[in-house]
Amino acid sequence: MNIANILKTKGSHVVSVAPSDTVTAATGILIREGVGAVVVRDAPGRVVGLLGERDIVRAVARHGEAALQLEVDSVMMRDVSFCAPGDSVESALQRMTDRRVRHLPVVDRGQLVGIISIGDLVKQRLADSEQEAEALRKYIATG
C-alpha cells in the first residue's frame, strides 16, 4: 500500500492559507474544514509552511490572546517534510515519527497533490491488518 492509494480514497483536496492570513482566520478554516493542519502557500502557490493545531497552541502559550492577531507566517512550521505518492505507508509513518509531525503534504513532480495525516496512515494500517487476518482465517478454514 502506498500514499497514492490513500489519496484515491481520501481525495486530493488540500486546505491552504496565505502566510499573511491571521491566526484567527486560519483557525476558522481549520474548524470549518474539520482538519488539523493547513498548508501555507505563497502567491505563486509554493508551499512555504504548515500550520497545525499545535503551532497555534504554542503561539497562544507564548503570546496570549495577541497570538490570534499574528500572521500565520510568524507561527507556522517552516521546515516542512513531504512525501510522494509512491512512498509506502510505512516510510511516511517513519518520517512522521522521526520528525514528530502529524501531517505530510504529498508532492509529485514539484506539484502539491494532497496531504495525509497520521490518522489516515493508521486507518490504512488497521485496514491492511484486518485484510491479512481475514485472509489467514480463510486459509486456515479451507485447509
Short mmCIF file of C-alpha atoms in Angstrom, two decimals:
data_model
loop_
_atom_site.label_atom_id
_atom_site.label_comp_id
_atom_site.label_asym_id
_atom_site.label_seq_id
_atom_site.Cartn_x
_atom_site.Cartn_y
_atom_site.Cartn_z
CA MET A 1 0.00 0.00 0.00
CA ASN A 2 1.29 3.44 -0.85
CA ILE A 3 0.30 7.07 -0.42
CA ALA A 4 -1.33 7.25 -3.87
CA ASN A 5 -3.82 4.55 -2.79
CA ILE A 6 -4.75 6.54 0.30
CA LEU A 7 -5.28 9.69 -1.77
CA LYS A 8 -7.56 7.75 -4.15
CA THR A 9 -9.85 7.00 -1.22
CA LYS A 10 -9.38 10.21 0.74
CA GLY A 11 -9.20 12.63 -2.16
CA SER A 12 -6.62 15.22 -3.04
CA HIS A 13 -8.26 18.35 -1.63
CA VAL A 14 -5.70 20.45 0.25
CA VAL A 15 -6.79 23.25 2.55
CA SER A 16 -4.35 26.14 2.43
CA VAL A 17 -3.86 29.65 3.74
CA ALA A 18 -1.57 32.54 2.89
CA PRO A 19 1.39 33.48 5.08
CA SER A 20 -0.20 36.91 5.65
CA ASP A 21 -3.50 35.49 6.95
CA THR A 22 -4.09 35.91 10.66
CA VAL A 23 -4.01 33.02 13.08
CA THR A 24 -7.69 33.78 13.78
CA ALA A 25 -8.57 33.35 10.09
CA ALA A 26 -6.53 30.14 9.84
CA THR A 27 -8.17 28.75 12.99
CA GLY A 28 -11.59 29.42 11.48
CA ILE A 29 -10.58 27.49 8.37
CA LEU A 30 -9.31 24.56 10.45
CA ILE A 31 -12.65 24.39 12.25
CA ARG A 32 -14.79 24.89 9.13
CA GLU A 33 -12.88 22.26 7.14
CA GLY A 34 -12.55 19.83 10.04
CA VAL A 35 -8.80 19.42 9.60
CA GLY A 36 -5.86 19.57 11.99
CA ALA A 37 -3.46 21.47 9.74
CA VAL A 38 -3.37 23.71 6.71
CA VAL A 39 -0.68 24.11 4.10
CA VAL A 40 0.73 27.62 3.90
CA ARG A 41 1.25 28.71 0.28
CA ASP A 42 2.72 31.89 -1.14
CA ALA A 43 1.17 33.86 -4.03
CA PRO A 44 2.65 31.62 -6.75
CA GLY A 45 1.30 28.59 -4.86
CA ARG A 46 4.56 27.25 -3.45
CA VAL A 47 4.41 25.50 -0.08
CA VAL A 48 6.22 27.73 2.42
CA GLY A 49 4.99 26.19 5.65
CA LEU A 50 2.46 24.16 7.54
CA LEU A 51 0.21 25.42 10.32
CA GLY A 52 -1.27 22.90 12.71
CA GLU A 53 -3.21 22.98 15.92
CA ARG A 54 -0.01 22.51 17.91
CA ASP A 55 1.52 25.61 16.33
CA ILE A 56 -1.50 27.65 17.34
CA VAL A 57 -1.40 26.34 20.92
CA ARG A 58 2.31 27.19 21.16
CA ALA A 59 1.65 30.71 19.85
CA VAL A 60 -1.12 31.28 22.40
CA ALA A 61 1.13 29.96 25.18
CA ARG A 62 3.86 32.43 24.17
CA HIS A 63 1.79 35.49 23.25
CA GLY A 64 -1.56 35.03 24.93
CA GLU A 65 -4.64 36.34 23.19
CA ALA A 66 -2.46 38.56 20.96
CA ALA A 67 -1.34 35.39 19.12
CA LEU A 68 -4.68 35.33 17.33
CA GLN A 69 -3.83 38.55 15.50
CA LEU A 70 -0.37 37.40 14.42
CA GLU A 71 0.24 36.47 10.81
CA VAL A 72 0.44 32.76 10.05
CA ASP A 73 3.99 33.36 8.78
CA SER A 74 5.15 34.12 12.32
CA VAL A 75 3.85 30.88 13.89
CA MET A 76 3.91 28.27 11.12
CA MET A 77 6.35 25.40 10.81
CA ARG A 78 8.79 26.29 8.02
CA ASP A 79 10.81 23.10 7.76
CA VAL A 80 8.10 21.02 6.12
CA SER A 81 8.58 17.32 5.43
CA PHE A 82 6.96 15.98 2.30
CA CYS A 83 6.18 12.59 0.87
CA ALA A 84 5.50 11.35 -2.65
CA PRO A 85 2.56 9.32 -3.99
CA GLY A 86 4.79 6.30 -4.46
CA ASP A 87 6.04 6.30 -0.87
CA SER A 88 4.94 3.42 1.32
CA VAL A 89 2.68 3.90 4.31
CA GLU A 90 5.50 2.59 6.48
CA SER A 91 8.02 5.15 5.21
CA ALA A 92 5.54 8.00 5.71
CA LEU A 93 4.80 6.81 9.26
CA GLN A 94 8.52 6.62 9.95
CA ARG A 95 9.04 10.17 8.64
CA MET A 96 6.20 11.46 10.83
CA THR A 97 7.61 9.66 13.86
CA ASP A 98 11.16 10.89 13.26
CA ARG A 99 10.06 14.50 12.70
CA ARG A 100 7.31 14.41 15.34
CA VAL A 101 4.71 15.75 12.91
CA ARG A 102 1.15 14.69 12.22
CA HIS A 103 0.76 15.84 8.60
CA LEU A 104 2.74 15.44 5.38
CA PRO A 105 1.98 17.31 2.17
CA VAL A 106 2.19 14.98 -0.83
CA VAL A 107 4.21 16.31 -3.76
CA ASP A 108 4.51 14.77 -7.22
CA ARG A 109 6.96 16.28 -9.71
CA GLY A 110 7.04 19.52 -7.78
CA GLN A 111 3.24 19.85 -7.56
CA LEU A 112 1.20 19.59 -4.36
CA VAL A 113 -1.24 16.72 -4.94
CA GLY A 114 -2.62 16.08 -1.46
CA ILE A 115 -1.95 15.90 2.25
CA ILE A 116 -2.00 12.94 4.60
CA SER A 117 -2.37 12.80 8.34
CA ILE A 118 -1.13 10.25 10.81
CA GLY A 119 -4.78 9.28 11.24
CA ASP A 120 -5.01 8.44 7.52
CA LEU A 121 -1.95 6.21 7.80
CA VAL A 122 -3.09 4.45 10.97
CA LYS A 123 -6.51 3.85 9.43
CA GLN A 124 -4.84 2.25 6.40
CA ARG A 125 -2.55 0.09 8.54
CA LEU A 126 -5.56 -1.15 10.53
CA ALA A 127 -7.44 -1.98 7.31
CA ASP A 128 -4.38 -3.82 5.95
CA SER A 129 -4.08 -5.81 9.19
CA GLU A 130 -7.75 -6.73 9.10
CA GLN A 131 -7.46 -7.91 5.47
CA GLU A 132 -4.42 -10.00 6.34
CA ALA A 133 -6.19 -11.55 9.34
CA GLU A 134 -9.22 -12.36 7.19
CA ALA A 135 -7.01 -13.97 4.55
CA LEU A 136 -5.35 -16.09 7.24
CA ARG A 137 -8.73 -17.12 8.67
CA LYS A 138 -9.89 -18.22 5.20
CA TYR A 139 -6.65 -20.08 4.60
CA ILE A 140 -6.93 -21.94 7.89
CA ALA A 141 -10.63 -22.72 7.36
CA THR A 142 -10.07 -24.18 3.89
CA GLY A 143 -7.02 -26.19 4.92
#
